[in-house]
Coordinates of C-alpha atoms and ligand atoms in Angstrom, one line a residue:
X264 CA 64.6 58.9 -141.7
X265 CA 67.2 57.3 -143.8
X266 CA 70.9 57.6 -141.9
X267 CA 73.2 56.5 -144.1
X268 CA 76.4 58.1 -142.3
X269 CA 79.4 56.5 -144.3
X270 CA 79.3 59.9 -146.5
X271 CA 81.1 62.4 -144.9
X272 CA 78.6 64.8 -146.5
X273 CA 74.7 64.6 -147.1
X274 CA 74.0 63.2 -149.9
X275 CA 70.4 63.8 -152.0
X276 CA 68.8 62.1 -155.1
X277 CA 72.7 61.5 -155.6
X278 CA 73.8 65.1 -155.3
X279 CA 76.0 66.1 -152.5
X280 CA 74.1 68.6 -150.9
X281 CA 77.5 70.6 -149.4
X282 CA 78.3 71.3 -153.3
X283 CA 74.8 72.4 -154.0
X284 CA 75.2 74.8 -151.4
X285 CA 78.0 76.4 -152.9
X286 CA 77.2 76.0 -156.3
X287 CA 73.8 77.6 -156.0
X288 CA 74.3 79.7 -152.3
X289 CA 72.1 79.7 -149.4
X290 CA 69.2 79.0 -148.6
X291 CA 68.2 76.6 -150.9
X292 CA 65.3 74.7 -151.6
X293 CA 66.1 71.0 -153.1
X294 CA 63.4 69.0 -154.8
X295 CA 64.0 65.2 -155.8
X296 CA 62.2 64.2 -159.0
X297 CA 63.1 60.3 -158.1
X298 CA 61.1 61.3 -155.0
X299 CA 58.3 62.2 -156.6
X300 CA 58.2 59.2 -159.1
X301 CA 58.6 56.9 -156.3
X302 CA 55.3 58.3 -154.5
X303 CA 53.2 58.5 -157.6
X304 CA 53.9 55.1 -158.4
X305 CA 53.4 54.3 -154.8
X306 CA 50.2 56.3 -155.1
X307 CA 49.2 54.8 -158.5
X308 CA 49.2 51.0 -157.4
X309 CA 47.4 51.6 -153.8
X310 CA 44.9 53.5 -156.2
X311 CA 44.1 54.0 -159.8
X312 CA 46.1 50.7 -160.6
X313 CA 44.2 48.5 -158.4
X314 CA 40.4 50.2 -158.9
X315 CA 38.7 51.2 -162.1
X316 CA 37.3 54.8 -162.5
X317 CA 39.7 56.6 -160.0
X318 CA 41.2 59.6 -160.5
X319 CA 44.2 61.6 -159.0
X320 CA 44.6 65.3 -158.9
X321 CA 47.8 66.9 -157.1
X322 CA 47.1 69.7 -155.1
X323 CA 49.1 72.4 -156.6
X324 CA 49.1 74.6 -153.6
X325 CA 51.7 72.3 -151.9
X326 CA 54.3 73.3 -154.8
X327 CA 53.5 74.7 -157.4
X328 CA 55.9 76.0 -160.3
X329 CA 56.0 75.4 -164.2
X330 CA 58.6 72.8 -164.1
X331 CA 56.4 71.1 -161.4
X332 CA 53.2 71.3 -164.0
X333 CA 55.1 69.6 -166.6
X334 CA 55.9 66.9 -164.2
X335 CA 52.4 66.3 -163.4
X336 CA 51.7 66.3 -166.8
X337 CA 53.8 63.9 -167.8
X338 CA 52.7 61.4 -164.9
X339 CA 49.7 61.5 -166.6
X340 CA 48.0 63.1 -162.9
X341 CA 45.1 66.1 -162.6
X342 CA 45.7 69.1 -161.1
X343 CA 43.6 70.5 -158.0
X344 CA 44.2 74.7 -158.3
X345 CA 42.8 76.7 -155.6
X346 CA 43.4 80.6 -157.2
X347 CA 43.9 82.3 -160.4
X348 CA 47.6 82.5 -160.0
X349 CA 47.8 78.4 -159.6
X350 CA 45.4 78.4 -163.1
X351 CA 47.4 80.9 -164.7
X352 CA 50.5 79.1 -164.4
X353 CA 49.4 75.7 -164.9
X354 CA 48.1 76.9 -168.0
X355 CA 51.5 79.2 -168.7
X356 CA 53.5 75.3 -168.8
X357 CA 50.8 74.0 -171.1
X358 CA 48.6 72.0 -168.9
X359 CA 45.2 70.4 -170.6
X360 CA 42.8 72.6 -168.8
X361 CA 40.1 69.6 -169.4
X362 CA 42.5 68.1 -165.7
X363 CA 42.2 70.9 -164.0
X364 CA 40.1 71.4 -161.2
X365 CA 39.5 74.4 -159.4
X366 CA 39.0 74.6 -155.8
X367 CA 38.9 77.2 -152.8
X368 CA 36.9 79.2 -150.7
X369 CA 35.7 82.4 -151.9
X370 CA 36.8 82.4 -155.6
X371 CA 36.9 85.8 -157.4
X372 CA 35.1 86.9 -160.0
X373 CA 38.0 87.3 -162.3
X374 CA 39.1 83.6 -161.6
X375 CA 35.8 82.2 -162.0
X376 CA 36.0 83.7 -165.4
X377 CA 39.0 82.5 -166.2
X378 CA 38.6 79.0 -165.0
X379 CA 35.0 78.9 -167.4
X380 CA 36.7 80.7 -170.4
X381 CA 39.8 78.7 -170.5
X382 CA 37.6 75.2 -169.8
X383 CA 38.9 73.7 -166.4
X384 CA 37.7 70.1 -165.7
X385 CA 35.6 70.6 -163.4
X386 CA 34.6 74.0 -160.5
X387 CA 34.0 72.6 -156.8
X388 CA 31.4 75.3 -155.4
X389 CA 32.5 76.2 -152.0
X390 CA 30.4 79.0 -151.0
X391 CA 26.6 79.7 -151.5
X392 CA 27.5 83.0 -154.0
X393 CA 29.7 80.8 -156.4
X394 CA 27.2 79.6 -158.2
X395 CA 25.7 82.6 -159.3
X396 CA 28.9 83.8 -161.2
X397 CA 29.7 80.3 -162.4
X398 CA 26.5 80.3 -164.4
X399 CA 26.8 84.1 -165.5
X400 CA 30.4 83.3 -166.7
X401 CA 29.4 80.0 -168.3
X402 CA 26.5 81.8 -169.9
X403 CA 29.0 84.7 -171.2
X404 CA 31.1 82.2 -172.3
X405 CA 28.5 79.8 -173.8
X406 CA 29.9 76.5 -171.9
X407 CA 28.5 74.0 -169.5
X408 CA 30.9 73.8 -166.3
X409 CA 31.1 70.7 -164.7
X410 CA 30.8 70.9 -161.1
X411 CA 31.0 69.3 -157.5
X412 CA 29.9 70.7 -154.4
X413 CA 32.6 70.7 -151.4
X414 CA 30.8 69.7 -148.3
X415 CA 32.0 69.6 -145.0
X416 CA 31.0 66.7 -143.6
X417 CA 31.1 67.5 -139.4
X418 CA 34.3 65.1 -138.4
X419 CA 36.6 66.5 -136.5
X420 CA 40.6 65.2 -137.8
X421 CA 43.4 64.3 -135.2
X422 CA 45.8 67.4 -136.8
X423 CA 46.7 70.7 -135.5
X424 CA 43.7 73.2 -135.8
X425 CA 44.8 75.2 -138.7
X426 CA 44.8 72.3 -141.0
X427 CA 41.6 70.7 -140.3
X428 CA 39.1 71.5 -142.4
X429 CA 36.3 69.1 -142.6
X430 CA 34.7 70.3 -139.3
X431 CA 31.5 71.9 -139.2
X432 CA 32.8 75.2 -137.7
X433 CA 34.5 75.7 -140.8
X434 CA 35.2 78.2 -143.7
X435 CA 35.7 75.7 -146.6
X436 CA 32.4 74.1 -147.8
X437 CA 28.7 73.2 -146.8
X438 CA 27.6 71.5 -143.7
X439 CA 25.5 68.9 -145.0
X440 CA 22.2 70.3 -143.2
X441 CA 22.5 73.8 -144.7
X442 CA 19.8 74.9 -146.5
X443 CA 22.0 76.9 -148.8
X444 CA 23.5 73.1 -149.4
X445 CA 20.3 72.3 -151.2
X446 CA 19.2 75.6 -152.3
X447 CA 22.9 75.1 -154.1
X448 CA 22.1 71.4 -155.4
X449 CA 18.6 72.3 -157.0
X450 CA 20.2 75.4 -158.6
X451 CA 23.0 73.2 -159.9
X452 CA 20.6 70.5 -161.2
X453 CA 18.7 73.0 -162.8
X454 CA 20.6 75.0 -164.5
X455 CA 21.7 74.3 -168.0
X456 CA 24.6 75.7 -168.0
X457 CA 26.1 73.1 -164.9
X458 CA 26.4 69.7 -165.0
X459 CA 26.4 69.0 -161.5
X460 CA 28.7 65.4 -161.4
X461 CA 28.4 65.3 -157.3
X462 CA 30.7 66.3 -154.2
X463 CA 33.8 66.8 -153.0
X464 CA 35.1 66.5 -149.5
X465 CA 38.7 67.4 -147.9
X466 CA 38.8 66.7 -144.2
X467 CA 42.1 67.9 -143.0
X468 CA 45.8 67.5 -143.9
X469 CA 49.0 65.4 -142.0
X470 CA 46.3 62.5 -141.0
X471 CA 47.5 58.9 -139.7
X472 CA 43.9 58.1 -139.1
X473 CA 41.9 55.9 -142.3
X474 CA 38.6 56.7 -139.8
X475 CA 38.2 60.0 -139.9
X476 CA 37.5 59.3 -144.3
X477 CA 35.5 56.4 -143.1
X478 CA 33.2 58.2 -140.8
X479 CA 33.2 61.1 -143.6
X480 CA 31.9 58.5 -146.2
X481 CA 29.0 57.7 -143.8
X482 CA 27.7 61.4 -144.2
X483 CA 27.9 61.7 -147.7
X484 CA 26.2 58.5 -148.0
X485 CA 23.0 59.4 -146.1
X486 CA 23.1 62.5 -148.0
X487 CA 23.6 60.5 -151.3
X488 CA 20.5 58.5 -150.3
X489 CA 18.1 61.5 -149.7
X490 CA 19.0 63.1 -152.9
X491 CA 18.3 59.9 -154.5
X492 CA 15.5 59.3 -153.0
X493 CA 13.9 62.9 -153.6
X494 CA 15.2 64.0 -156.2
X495 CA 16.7 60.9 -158.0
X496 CA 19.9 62.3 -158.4
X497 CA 22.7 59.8 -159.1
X498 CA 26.3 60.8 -158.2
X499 CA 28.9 60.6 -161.1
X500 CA 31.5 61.4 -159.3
X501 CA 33.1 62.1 -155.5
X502 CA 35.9 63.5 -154.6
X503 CA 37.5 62.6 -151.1
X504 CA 40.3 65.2 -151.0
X505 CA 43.8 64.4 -149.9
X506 CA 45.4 64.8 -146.4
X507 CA 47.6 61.5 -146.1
X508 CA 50.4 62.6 -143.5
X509 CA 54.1 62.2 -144.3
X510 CA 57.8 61.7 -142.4
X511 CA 58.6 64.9 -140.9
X512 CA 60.4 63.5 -138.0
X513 CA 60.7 60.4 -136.4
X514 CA 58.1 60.9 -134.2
X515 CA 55.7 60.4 -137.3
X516 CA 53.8 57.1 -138.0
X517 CA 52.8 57.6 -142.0
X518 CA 50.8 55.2 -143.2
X519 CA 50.8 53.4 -146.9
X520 CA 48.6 54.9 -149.0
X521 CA 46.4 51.3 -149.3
X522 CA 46.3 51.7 -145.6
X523 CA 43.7 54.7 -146.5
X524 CA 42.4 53.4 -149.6
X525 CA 41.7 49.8 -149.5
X526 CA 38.8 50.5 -146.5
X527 CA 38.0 53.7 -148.4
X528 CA 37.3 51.5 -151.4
X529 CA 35.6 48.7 -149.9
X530 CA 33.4 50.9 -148.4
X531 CA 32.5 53.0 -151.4
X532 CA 31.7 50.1 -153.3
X533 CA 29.6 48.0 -150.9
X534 CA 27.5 51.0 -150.8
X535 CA 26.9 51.4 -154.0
X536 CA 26.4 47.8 -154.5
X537 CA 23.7 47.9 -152.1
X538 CA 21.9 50.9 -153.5
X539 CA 21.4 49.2 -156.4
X540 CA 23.6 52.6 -158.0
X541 CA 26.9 53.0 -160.2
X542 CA 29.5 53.6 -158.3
X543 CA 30.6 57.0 -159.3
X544 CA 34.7 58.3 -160.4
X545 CA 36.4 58.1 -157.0
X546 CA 38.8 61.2 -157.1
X547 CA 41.9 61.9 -154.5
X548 CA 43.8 65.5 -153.8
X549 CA 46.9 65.0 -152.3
X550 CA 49.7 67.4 -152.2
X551 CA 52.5 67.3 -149.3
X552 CA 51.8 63.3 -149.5
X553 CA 53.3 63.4 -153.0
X554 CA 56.1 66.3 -152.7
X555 CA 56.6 66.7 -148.9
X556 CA 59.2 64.3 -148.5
X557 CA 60.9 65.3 -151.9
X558 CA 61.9 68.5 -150.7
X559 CA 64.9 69.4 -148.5
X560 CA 66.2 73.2 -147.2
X561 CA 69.8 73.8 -147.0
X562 CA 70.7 77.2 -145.0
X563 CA 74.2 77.7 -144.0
X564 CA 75.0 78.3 -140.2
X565 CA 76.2 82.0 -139.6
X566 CA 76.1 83.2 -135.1
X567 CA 75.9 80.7 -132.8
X568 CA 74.7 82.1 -129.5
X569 CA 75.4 80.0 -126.0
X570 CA 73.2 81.1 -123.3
X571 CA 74.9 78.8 -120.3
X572 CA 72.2 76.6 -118.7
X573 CA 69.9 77.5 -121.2
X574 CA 70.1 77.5 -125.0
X575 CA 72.2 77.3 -127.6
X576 CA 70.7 78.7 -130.5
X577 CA 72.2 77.8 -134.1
X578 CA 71.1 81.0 -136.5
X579 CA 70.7 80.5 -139.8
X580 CA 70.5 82.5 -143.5
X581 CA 67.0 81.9 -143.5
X582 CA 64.0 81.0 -141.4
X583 CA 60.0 81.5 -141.3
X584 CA 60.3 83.2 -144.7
X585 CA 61.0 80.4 -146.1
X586 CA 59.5 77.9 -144.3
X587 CA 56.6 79.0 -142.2
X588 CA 55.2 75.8 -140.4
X589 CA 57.0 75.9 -137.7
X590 CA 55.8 79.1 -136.3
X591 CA 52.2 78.3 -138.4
X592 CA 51.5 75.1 -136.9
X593 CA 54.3 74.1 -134.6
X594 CA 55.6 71.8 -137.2
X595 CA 58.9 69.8 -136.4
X596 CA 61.4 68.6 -138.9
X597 CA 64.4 66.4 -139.1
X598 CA 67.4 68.3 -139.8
X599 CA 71.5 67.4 -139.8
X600 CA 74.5 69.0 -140.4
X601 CA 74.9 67.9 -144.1
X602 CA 78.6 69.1 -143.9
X603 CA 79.6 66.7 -140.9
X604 CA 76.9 64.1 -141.7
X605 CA 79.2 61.1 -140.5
X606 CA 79.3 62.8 -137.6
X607 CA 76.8 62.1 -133.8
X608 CA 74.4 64.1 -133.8
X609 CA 75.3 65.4 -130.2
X610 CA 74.8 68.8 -129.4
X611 CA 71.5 70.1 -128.4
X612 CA 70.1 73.3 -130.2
X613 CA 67.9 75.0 -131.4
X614 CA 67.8 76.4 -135.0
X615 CA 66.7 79.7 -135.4
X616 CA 66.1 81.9 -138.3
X617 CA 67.4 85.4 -139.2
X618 CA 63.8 87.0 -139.1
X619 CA 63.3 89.7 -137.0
X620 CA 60.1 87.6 -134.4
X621 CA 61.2 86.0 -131.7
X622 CA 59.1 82.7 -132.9
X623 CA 61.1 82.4 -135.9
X624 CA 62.5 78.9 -134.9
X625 CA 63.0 76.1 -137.1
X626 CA 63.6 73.2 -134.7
X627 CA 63.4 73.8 -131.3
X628 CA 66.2 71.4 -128.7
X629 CA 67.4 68.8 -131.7
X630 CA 70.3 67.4 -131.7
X631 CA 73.2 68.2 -134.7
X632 CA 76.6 67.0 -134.7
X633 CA 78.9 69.8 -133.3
X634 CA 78.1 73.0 -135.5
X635 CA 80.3 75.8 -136.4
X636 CA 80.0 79.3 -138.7
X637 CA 80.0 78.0 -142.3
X638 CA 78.3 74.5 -142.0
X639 CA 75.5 73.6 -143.9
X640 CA 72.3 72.4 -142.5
X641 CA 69.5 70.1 -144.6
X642 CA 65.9 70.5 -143.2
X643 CA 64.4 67.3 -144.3
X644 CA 60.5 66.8 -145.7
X645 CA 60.2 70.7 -146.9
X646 CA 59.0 70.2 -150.5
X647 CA 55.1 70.9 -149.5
X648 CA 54.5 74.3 -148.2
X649 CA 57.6 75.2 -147.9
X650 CA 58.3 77.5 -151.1
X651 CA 54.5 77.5 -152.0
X652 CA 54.0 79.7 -148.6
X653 CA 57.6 81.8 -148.7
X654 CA 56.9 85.4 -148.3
X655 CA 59.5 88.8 -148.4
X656 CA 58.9 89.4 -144.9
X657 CA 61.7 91.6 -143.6
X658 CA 62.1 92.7 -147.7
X659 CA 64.5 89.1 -147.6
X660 CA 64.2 87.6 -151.7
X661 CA 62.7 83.8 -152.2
X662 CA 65.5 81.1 -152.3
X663 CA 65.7 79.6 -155.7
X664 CA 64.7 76.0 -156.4
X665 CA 66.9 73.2 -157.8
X666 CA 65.7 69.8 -159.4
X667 CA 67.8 66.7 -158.6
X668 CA 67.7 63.7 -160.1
X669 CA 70.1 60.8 -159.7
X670 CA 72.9 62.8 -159.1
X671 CA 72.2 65.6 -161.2
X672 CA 71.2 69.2 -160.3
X673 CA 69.5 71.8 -162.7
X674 CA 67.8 75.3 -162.0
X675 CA 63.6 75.1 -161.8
X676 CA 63.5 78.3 -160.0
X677 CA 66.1 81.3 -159.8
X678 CA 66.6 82.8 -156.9
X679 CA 65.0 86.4 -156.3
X680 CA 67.1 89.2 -156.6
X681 CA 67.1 92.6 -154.5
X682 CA 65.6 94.5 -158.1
X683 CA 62.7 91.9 -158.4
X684 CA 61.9 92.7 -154.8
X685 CA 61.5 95.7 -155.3
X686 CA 60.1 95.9 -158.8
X687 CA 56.4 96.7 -158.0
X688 CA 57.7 99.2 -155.4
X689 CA 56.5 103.2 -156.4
X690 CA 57.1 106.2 -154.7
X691 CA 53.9 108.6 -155.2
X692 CA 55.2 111.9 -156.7
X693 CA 52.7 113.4 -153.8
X694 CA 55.3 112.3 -151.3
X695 CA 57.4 115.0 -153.2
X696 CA 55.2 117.7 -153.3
X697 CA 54.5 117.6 -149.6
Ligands
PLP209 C1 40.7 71.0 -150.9 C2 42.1 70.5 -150.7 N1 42.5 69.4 -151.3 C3 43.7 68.9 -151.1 C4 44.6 69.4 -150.2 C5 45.9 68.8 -150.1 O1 46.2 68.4 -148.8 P1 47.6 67.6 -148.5 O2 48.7 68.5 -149.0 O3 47.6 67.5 -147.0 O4 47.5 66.3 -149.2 C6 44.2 70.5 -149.5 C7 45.1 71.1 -148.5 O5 44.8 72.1 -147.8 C8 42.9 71.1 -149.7 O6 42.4 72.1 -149.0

């Protein structure tokens, strides 16, 4: 965590934060767009600088909004959707539906349709009914989809439960000895209307390990083999998810991303060297390692509640609306008082929200320089899942969104307002008549 405490205030992509806070109120979601360039490019020579036939699609689901499409656009990047309402507004801000792909368990009808109808790079299946309406969609629609198949190779990830997914005992995917994996793969050979390009793997999100990819490749691998072997089947192209864990606090150890990918690559390629086969597109997924760390939360200190011997508790305007993780996961974040930055951080507290659950805690016993009423505090590392999960809980409206970049400061989402929230909201003329 950079501490840079000769500013009085916290300063972000050149913005003071304090003046943000006023300018814009509380609580506010900040998003650096040097941030973001500096991790693509990080990402882009650990990757699809250094190996030919690579491929990288942000997961939208870790922040998604127009201005956020255009930027992925721009960096030349794919897009990984995983609903209808991703699609809808990736396609809204003029994304090339040929880089999209859609992902997710348990895809609807309706956004199967419209992820054949409007052309999306490729459909991973996830589930053994998908295919079925891919191929009545595609045949409605008079296409061939290109498609993977998401397996779920049996590894078990070092990461809190919730955000492993490539275990067997899982929702996502195919264990690799299903039968419905290969009842899947011969229907998506067969058919005309799929041109099955290979599979696609995610194994769990916030990981520090390289092994747990390592020990994935090894399954697909054997399965590669077999379906080579039986059915000659040659993989164009595998995709091996995202996942690569980020600074949240100093407690984390994030690795390089050519910490993950130069094994990952070496071992790809000597095993396609040895079989004799192409090596096929090598695709990556990553969201929160591209966006996490661009993202920061200002909320502005209201009670302050001393329980002697005990607590003290720091409230703030917002809490697990906006940011869920902590009482999702048990995430921890960084956070400072961005209005006395120069100052210790000395006091022990613990910052809660304004949420009516008692586990609406942001950051349990950290340490903040002395805090009063009217200070502003800056969560650090909130740009993935923060916004992308925010809900209305407690009818509270979604913080609005600001883009910084070196020093300037400009609008990407507005803040909800109290008739938005309750737009939707009817009250049946039964109610009346009773
Ligand atoms: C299929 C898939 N791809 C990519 C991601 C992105 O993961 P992360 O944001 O940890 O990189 C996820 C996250 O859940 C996912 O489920």
């Amino acid at each position: 965590m950079e501490m840079n405490r000769q500013d009085q205030r916290l300063f972000f992509d050149g913005c003071d934060t304090v003046e943000l806070a006023k300018k814009y109120g509380t609580p506010l979601y900040l998003v650096s767009l040097s941030s973001i360039y500096e991790k693509v490019k990080q990402l882009k020579s650990a990757f699809t600088d250094r190996y030919e036939n690579t491929r990288i699609a942000y997961a939208a689901k870790a922040f998604l909004t127009k201005g956020m499409v255009r930027i992925i656009d721009e960096l030349d990047l794919c897009l990984d959707v995983v609903s209808g309402g991703e699609l809808d507004c990736a396609l809204r801000a003029g994304f090339p539906p040929e880089r999209i792909e859609f992902n997710g368990n348990n895809k609807l009808p309706w956004e199967i349709d419209l992820a054949v109808k409007s052309g999306v790079g490729r459909l991973i299946i996830d589930g053994f009914n998908e295919l079925d309406g891919i191929i009545e969609s595609a045949k409605k629609h008079h296409r061939t989809v290109p498609v993977l198949i998401r397996l779920t190779p049996g590894v078990s990830a070092d990461s809190h439960d919730y955000i492993v997914t490539g275990k067997k005992d899982s929702k996502f995917g195919f264990p690799v000895d299903s039968p419905a994996l290969y009842r899947t793969i011969e229907q998506a050979i067969e058919s005309e209307y799929t041109d099955f390009l290979g599979f696609h793997f995610h194994i769990g999100s916030q990981l520090e390990s390289n092994e747990v990819y390592l020990d994935s490749l090894d399954i697909v691998f054997e399965l590669l083999k077999k379906l080579r072997k039986e059915r000659g089947f040659v993989s164009k192209e595998l995709n091996i998810g995202g996942g690569f864990g980020i600074r949240y606090t100093e407690e984390d150890d994030p690795k390089p991303f050519d910490y993950f990918f130069t094994p990952v690559m070496e071992k790809i390629d000597a095993f396609f060297k040895e079989e004799g086969m192409p090596r096929p597109e090598i695709v990556t997924e990553p969201g929160r390692s591209l966006i996490g760390e661009a993202g920061r939360t200002l909320y502005t200190v209201g009670s302050i509640k001393e329980i002697a011997g005990l607590r003290r508790y720091v409230m703030i305007d917002g809490g697990m609306n906006d940011n869920i993780r902590p009482a999702l996961y048990q995430a921890k974040y960084h956070v400072v008082n961005a209005s006395k930055y120069d100052q210790e951080p000395t006091e022990l507290s613990t910052v809660s929200g304004k949420i009516c659950e008692s586990g609406d805690i942001l950051a349990k016993d950290v340490l903040l320089a002395p805090t009063e009423p009217g200070d502003i505090l800056a969560f650090y590392s909130t740009g993935a899942y923060g916004y992308s999960m925010a809900s209305n809980y407690n009818k509270i409206p979604v913080p609005a969104v600001v883009l910084l970049y070196k020093g300037k400061d400009e609008l990407m989402v507005k803040r909800q307002t109290l008739e938005e929230l309750h737009r939707n909201d009817l009250i049946p003329e039964m109610i009346s008549r009773l």
